mmCIF file of N, CA, C and O in Angstrom:
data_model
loop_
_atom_site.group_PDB
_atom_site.id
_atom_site.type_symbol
_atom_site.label_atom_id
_atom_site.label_comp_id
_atom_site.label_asym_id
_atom_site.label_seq_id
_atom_site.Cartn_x
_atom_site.Cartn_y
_atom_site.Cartn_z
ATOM 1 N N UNK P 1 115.757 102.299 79.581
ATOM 2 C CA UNK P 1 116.385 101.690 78.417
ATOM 3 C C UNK P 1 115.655 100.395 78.109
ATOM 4 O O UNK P 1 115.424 99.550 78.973
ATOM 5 N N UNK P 2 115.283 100.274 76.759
ATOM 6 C CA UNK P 2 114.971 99.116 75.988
ATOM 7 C C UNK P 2 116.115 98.617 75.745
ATOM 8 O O UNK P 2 116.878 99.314 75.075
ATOM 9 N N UNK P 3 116.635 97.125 76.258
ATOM 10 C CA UNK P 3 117.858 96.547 75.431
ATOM 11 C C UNK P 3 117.277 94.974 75.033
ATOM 12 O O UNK P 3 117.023 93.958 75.680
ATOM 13 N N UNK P 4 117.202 95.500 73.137
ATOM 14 C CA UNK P 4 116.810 93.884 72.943
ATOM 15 C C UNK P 4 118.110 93.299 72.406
ATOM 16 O O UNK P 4 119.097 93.713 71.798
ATOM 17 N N UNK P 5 117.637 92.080 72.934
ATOM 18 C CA UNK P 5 118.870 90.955 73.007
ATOM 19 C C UNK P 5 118.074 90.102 71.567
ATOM 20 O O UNK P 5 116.992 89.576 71.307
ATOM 21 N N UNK P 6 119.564 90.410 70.810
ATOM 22 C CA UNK P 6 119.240 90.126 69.522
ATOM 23 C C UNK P 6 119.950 88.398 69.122
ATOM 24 O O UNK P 6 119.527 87.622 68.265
ATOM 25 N N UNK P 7 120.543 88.295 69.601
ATOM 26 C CA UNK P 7 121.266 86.998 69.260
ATOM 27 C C UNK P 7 122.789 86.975 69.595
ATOM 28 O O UNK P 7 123.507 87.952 69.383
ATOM 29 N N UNK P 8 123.307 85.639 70.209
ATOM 30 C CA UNK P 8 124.920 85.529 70.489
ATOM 31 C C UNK P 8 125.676 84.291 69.634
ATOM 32 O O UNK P 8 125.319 83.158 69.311
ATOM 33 N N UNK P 9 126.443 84.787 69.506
ATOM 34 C CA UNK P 9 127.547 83.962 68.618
ATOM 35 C C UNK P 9 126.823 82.451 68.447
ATOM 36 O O UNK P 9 126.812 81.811 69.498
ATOM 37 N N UNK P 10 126.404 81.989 67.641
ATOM 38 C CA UNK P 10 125.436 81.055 67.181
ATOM 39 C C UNK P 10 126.638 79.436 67.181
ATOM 40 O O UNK P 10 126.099 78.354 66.950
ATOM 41 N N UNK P 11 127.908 79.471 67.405
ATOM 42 C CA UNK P 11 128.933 78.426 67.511
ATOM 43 C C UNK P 11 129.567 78.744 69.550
ATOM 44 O O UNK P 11 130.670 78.532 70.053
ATOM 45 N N UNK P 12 128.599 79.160 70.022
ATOM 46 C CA UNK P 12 129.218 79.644 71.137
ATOM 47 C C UNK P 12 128.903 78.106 72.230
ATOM 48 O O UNK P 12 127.973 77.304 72.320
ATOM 49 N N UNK P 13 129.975 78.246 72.783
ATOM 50 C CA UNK P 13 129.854 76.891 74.206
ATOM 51 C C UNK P 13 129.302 77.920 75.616
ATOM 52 O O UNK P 13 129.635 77.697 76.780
ATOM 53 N N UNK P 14 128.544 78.877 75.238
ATOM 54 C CA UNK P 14 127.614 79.593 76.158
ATOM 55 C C UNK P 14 128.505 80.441 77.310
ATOM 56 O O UNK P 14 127.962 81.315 77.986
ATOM 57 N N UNK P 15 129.838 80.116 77.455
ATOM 58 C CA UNK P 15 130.632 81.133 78.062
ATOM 59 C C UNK P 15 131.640 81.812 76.956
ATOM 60 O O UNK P 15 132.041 81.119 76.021
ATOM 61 N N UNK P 16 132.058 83.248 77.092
ATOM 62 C CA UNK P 16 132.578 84.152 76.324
ATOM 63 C C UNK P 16 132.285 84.361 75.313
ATOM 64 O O UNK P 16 133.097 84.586 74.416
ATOM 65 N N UNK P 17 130.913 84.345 75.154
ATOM 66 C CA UNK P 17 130.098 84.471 73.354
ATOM 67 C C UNK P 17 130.320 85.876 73.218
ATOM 68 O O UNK P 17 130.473 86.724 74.097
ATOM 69 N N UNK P 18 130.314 85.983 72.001
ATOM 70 C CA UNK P 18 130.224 87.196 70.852
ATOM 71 C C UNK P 18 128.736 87.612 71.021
ATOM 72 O O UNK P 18 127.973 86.656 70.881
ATOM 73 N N UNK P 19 128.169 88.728 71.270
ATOM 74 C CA UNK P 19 126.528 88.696 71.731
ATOM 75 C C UNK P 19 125.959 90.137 71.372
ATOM 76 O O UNK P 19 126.478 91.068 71.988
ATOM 77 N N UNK P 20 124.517 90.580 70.051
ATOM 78 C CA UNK P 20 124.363 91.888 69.963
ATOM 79 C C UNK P 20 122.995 91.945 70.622
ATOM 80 O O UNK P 20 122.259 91.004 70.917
ATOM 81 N N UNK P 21 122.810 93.265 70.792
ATOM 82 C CA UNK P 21 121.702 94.038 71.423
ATOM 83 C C UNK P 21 121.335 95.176 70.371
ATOM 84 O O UNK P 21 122.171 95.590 69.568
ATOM 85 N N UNK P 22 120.191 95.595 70.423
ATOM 86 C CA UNK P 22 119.983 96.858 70.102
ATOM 87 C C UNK P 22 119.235 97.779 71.768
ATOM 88 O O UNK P 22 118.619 97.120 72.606
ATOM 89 N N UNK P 23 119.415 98.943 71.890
ATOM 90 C CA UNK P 23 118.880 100.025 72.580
ATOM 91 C C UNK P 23 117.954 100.915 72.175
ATOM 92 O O UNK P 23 118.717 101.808 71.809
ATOM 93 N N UNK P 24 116.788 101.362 71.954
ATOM 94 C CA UNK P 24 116.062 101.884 71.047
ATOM 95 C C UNK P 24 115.721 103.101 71.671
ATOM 96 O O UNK P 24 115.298 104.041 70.998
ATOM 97 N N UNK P 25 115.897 103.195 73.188
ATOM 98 C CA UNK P 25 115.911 104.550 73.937
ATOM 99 C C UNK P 25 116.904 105.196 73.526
ATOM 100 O O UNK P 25 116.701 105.991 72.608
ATOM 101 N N UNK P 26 118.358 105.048 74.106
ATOM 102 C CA UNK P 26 119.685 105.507 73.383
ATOM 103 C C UNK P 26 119.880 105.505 71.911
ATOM 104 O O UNK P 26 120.744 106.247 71.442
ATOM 105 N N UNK P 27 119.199 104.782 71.166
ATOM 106 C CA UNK P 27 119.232 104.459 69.976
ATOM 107 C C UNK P 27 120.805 104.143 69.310
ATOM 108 O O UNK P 27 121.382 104.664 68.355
ATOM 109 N N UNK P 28 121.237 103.012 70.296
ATOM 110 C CA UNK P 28 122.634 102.628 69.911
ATOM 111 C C UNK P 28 122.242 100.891 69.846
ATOM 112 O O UNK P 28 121.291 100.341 70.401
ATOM 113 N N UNK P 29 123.291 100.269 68.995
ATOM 114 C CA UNK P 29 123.836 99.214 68.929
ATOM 115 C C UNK P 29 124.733 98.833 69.788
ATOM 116 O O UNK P 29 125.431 99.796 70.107
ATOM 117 N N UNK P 30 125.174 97.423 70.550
ATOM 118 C CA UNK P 30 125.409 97.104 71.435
ATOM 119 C C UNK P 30 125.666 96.258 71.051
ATOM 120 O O UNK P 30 124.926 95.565 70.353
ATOM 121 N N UNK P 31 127.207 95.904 71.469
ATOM 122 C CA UNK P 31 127.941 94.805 71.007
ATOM 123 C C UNK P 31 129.029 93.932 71.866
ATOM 124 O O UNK P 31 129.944 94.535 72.426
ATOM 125 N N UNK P 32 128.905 92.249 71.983
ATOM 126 C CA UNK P 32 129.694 92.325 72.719
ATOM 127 C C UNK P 32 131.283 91.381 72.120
ATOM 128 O O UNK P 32 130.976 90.192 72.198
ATOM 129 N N UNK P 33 131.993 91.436 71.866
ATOM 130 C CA UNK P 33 132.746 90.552 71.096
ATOM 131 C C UNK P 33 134.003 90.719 71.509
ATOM 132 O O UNK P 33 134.278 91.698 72.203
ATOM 133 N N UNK P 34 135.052 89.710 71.119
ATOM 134 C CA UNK P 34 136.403 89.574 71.706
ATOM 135 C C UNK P 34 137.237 90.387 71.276
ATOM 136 O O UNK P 34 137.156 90.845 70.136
ATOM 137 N N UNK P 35 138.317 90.751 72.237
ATOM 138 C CA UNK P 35 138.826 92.072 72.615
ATOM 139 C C UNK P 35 140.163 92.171 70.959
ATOM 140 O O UNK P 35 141.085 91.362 70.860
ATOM 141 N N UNK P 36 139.985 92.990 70.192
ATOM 142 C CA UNK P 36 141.085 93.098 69.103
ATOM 143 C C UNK P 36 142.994 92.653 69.531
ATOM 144 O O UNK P 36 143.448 93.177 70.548
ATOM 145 N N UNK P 37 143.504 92.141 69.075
ATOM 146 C CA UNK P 37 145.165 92.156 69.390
ATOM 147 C C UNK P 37 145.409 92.922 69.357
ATOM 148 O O UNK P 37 144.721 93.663 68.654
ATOM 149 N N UNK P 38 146.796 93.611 70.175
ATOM 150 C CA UNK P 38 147.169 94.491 70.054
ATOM 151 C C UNK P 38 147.621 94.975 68.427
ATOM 152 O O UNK P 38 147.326 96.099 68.021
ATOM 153 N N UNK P 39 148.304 94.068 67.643
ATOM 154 C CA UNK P 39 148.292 94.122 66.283
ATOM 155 C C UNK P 39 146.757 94.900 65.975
ATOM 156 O O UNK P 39 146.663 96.128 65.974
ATOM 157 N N UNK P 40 145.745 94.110 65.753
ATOM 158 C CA UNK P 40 144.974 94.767 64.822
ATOM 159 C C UNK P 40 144.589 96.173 65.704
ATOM 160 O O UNK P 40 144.607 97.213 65.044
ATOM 161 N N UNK P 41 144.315 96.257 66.840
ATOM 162 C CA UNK P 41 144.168 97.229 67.324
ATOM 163 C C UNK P 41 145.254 98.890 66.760
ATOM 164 O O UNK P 41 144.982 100.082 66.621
ATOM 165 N N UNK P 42 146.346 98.144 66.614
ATOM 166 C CA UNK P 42 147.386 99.199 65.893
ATOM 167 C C UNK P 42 147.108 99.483 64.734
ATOM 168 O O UNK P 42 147.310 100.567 64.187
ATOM 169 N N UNK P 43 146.435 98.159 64.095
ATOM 170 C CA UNK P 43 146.398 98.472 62.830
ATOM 171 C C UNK P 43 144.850 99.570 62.456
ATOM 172 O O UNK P 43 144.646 100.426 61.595
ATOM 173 N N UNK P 44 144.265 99.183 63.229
ATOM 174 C CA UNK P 44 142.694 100.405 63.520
ATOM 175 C C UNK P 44 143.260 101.519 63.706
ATOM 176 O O UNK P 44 142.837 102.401 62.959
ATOM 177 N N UNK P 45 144.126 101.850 64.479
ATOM 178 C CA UNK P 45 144.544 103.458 65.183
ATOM 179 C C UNK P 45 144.919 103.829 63.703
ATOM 180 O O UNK P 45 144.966 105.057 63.647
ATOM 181 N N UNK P 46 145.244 103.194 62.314
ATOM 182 C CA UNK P 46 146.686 104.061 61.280
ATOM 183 C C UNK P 46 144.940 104.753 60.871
ATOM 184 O O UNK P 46 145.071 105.749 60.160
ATOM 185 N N UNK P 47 143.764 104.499 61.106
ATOM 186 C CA UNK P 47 142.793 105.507 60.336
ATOM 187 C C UNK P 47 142.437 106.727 61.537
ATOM 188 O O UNK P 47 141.890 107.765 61.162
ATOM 189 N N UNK P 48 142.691 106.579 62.603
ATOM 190 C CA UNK P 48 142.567 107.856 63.380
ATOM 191 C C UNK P 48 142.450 107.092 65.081
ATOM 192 O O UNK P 48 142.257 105.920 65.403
ATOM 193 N N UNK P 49 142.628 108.139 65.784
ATOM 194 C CA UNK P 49 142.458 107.002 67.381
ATOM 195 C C UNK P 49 141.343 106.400 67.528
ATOM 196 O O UNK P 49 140.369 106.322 66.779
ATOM 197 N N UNK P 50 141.663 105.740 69.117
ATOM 198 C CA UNK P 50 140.829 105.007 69.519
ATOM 199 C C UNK P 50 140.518 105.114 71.057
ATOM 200 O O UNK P 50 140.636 104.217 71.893
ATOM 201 N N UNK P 51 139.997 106.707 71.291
ATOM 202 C CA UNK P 51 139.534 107.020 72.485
ATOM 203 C C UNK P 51 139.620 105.957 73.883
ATOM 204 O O UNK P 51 139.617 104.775 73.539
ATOM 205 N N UNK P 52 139.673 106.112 74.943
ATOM 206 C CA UNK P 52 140.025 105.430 75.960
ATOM 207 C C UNK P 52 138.103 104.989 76.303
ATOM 208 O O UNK P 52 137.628 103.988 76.839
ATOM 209 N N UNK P 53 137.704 105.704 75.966
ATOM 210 C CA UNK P 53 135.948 105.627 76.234
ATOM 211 C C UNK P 53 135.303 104.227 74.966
ATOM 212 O O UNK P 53 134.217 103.649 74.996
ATOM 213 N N UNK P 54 136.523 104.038 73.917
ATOM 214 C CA UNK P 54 135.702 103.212 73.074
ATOM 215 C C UNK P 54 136.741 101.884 72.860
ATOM 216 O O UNK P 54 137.635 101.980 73.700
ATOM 217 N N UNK P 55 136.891 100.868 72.148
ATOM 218 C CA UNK P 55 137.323 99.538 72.060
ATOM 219 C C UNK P 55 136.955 99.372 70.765
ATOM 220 O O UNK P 55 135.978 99.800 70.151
ATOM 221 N N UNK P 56 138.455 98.257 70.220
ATOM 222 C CA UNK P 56 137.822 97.406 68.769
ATOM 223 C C UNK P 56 138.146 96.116 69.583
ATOM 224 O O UNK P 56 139.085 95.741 70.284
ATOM 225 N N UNK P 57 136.587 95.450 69.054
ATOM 226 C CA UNK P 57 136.103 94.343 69.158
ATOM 227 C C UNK P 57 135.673 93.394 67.955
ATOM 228 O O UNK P 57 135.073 93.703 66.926
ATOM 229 N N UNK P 58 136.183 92.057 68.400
ATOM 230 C CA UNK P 58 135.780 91.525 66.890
ATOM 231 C C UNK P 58 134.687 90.506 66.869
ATOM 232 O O UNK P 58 134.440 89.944 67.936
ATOM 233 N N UNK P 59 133.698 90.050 65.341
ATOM 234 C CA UNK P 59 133.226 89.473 65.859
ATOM 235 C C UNK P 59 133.192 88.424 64.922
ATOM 236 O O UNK P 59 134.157 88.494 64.160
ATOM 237 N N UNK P 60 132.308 87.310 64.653
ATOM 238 C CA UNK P 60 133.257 86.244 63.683
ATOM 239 C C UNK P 60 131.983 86.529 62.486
ATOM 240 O O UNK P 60 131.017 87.249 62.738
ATOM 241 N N UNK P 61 132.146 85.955 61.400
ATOM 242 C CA UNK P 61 131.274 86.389 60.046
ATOM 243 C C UNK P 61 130.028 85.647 59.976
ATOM 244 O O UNK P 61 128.952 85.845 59.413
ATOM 245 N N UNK P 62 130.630 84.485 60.919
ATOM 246 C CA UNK P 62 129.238 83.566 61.910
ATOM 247 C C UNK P 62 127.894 84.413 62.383
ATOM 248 O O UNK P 62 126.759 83.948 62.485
ATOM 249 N N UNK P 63 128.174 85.329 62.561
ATOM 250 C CA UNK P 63 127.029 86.378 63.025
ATOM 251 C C UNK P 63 126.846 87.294 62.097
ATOM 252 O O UNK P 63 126.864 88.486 62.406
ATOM 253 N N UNK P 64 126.683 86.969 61.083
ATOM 254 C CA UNK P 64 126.026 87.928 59.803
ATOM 255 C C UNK P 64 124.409 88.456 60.294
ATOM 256 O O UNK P 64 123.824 89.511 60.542
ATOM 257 N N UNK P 65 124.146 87.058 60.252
ATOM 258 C CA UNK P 65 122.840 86.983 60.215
ATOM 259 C C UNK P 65 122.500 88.124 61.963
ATOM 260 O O UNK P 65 121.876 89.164 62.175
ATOM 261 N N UNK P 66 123.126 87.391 62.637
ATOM 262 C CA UNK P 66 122.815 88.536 63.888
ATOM 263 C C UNK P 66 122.506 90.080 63.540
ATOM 264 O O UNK P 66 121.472 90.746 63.590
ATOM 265 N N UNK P 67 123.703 90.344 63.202
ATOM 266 C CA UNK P 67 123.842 91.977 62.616
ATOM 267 C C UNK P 67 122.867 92.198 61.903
ATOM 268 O O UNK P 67 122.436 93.351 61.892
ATOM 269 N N UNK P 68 122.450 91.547 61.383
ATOM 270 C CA UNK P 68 121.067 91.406 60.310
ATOM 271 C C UNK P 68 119.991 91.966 61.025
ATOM 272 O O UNK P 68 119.455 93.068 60.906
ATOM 273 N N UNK P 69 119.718 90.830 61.949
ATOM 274 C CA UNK P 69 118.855 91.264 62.620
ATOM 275 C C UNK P 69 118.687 92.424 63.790
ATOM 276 O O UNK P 69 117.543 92.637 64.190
ATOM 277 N N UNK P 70 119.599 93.053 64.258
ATOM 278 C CA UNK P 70 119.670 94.023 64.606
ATOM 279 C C UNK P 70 119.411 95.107 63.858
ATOM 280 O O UNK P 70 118.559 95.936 64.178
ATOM 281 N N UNK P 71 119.952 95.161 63.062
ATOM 282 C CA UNK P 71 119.590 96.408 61.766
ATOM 283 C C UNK P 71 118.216 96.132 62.104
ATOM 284 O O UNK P 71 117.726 96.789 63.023
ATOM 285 N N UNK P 72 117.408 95.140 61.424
ATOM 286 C CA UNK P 72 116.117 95.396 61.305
ATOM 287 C C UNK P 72 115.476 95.942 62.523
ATOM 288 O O UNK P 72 114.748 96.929 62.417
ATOM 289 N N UNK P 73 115.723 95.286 63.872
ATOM 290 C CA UNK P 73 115.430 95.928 64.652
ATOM 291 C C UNK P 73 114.962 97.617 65.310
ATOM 292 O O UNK P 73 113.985 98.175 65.811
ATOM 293 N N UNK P 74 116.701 97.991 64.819
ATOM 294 C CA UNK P 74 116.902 99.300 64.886
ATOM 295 C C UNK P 74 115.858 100.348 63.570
ATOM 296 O O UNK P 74 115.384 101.481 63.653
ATOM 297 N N UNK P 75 115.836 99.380 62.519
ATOM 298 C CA UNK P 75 114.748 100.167 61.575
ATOM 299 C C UNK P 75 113.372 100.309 62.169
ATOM 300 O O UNK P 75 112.773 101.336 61.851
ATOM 301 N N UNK P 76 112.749 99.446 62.992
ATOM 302 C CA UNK P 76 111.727 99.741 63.205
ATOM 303 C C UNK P 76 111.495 100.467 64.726
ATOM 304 O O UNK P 76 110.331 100.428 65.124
ATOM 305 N N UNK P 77 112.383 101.054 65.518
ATOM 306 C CA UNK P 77 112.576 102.011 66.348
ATOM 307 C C UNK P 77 112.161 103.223 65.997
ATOM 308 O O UNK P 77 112.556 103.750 64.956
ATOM 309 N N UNK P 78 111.325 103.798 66.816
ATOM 310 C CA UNK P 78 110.709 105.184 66.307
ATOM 311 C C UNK P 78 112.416 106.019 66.663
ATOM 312 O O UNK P 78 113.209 105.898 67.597
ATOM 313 N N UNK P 79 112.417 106.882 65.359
ATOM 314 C CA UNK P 79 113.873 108.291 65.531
ATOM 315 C C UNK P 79 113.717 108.879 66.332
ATOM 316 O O UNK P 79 112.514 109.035 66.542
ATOM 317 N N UNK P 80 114.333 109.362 66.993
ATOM 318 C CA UNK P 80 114.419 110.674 67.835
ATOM 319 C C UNK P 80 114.987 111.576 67.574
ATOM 320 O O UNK P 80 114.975 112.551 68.324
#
């Protein structure tokens, strides 16, 4: 596995940051961000579940630019 470390929560005090990756072997996105309330978490399930294998995580709009750059990342990953 390739995991590039794309950037973390850019307002972070360096413990419990919001933090993305891309994987270009797996060819997944990788994300790390704070755990949803049970509220919004309920409110995610009214469009369909939320497997025990997966999580909503949030992340702040502070990291636009992150996500940004991940995309690009992931664009220039050869497909498989």
């Amino acid at each position: 596995m390739t995991l590039h470390f794309i950037a973390k929560d850019p307002e972070t005090n360096g413990d419990h940051c919001p933090t993305v990756w891309f994987d270009d072997v797996a060819q997944e996105f990788v994300v790390q961000g704070w755990k949803a309330s049970p509220v919004l978490e309920a409110r995610c399930r009214e469009t369909g579940p939320v497997p025990d294998t997966e999580a909503v995580v949030r992340l702040p709009v502070r990291m636009t630019e992150a996500l940004r750059g991940m995309l690009d990342v992931a664009a220039r990953a050869p497909v498989r």
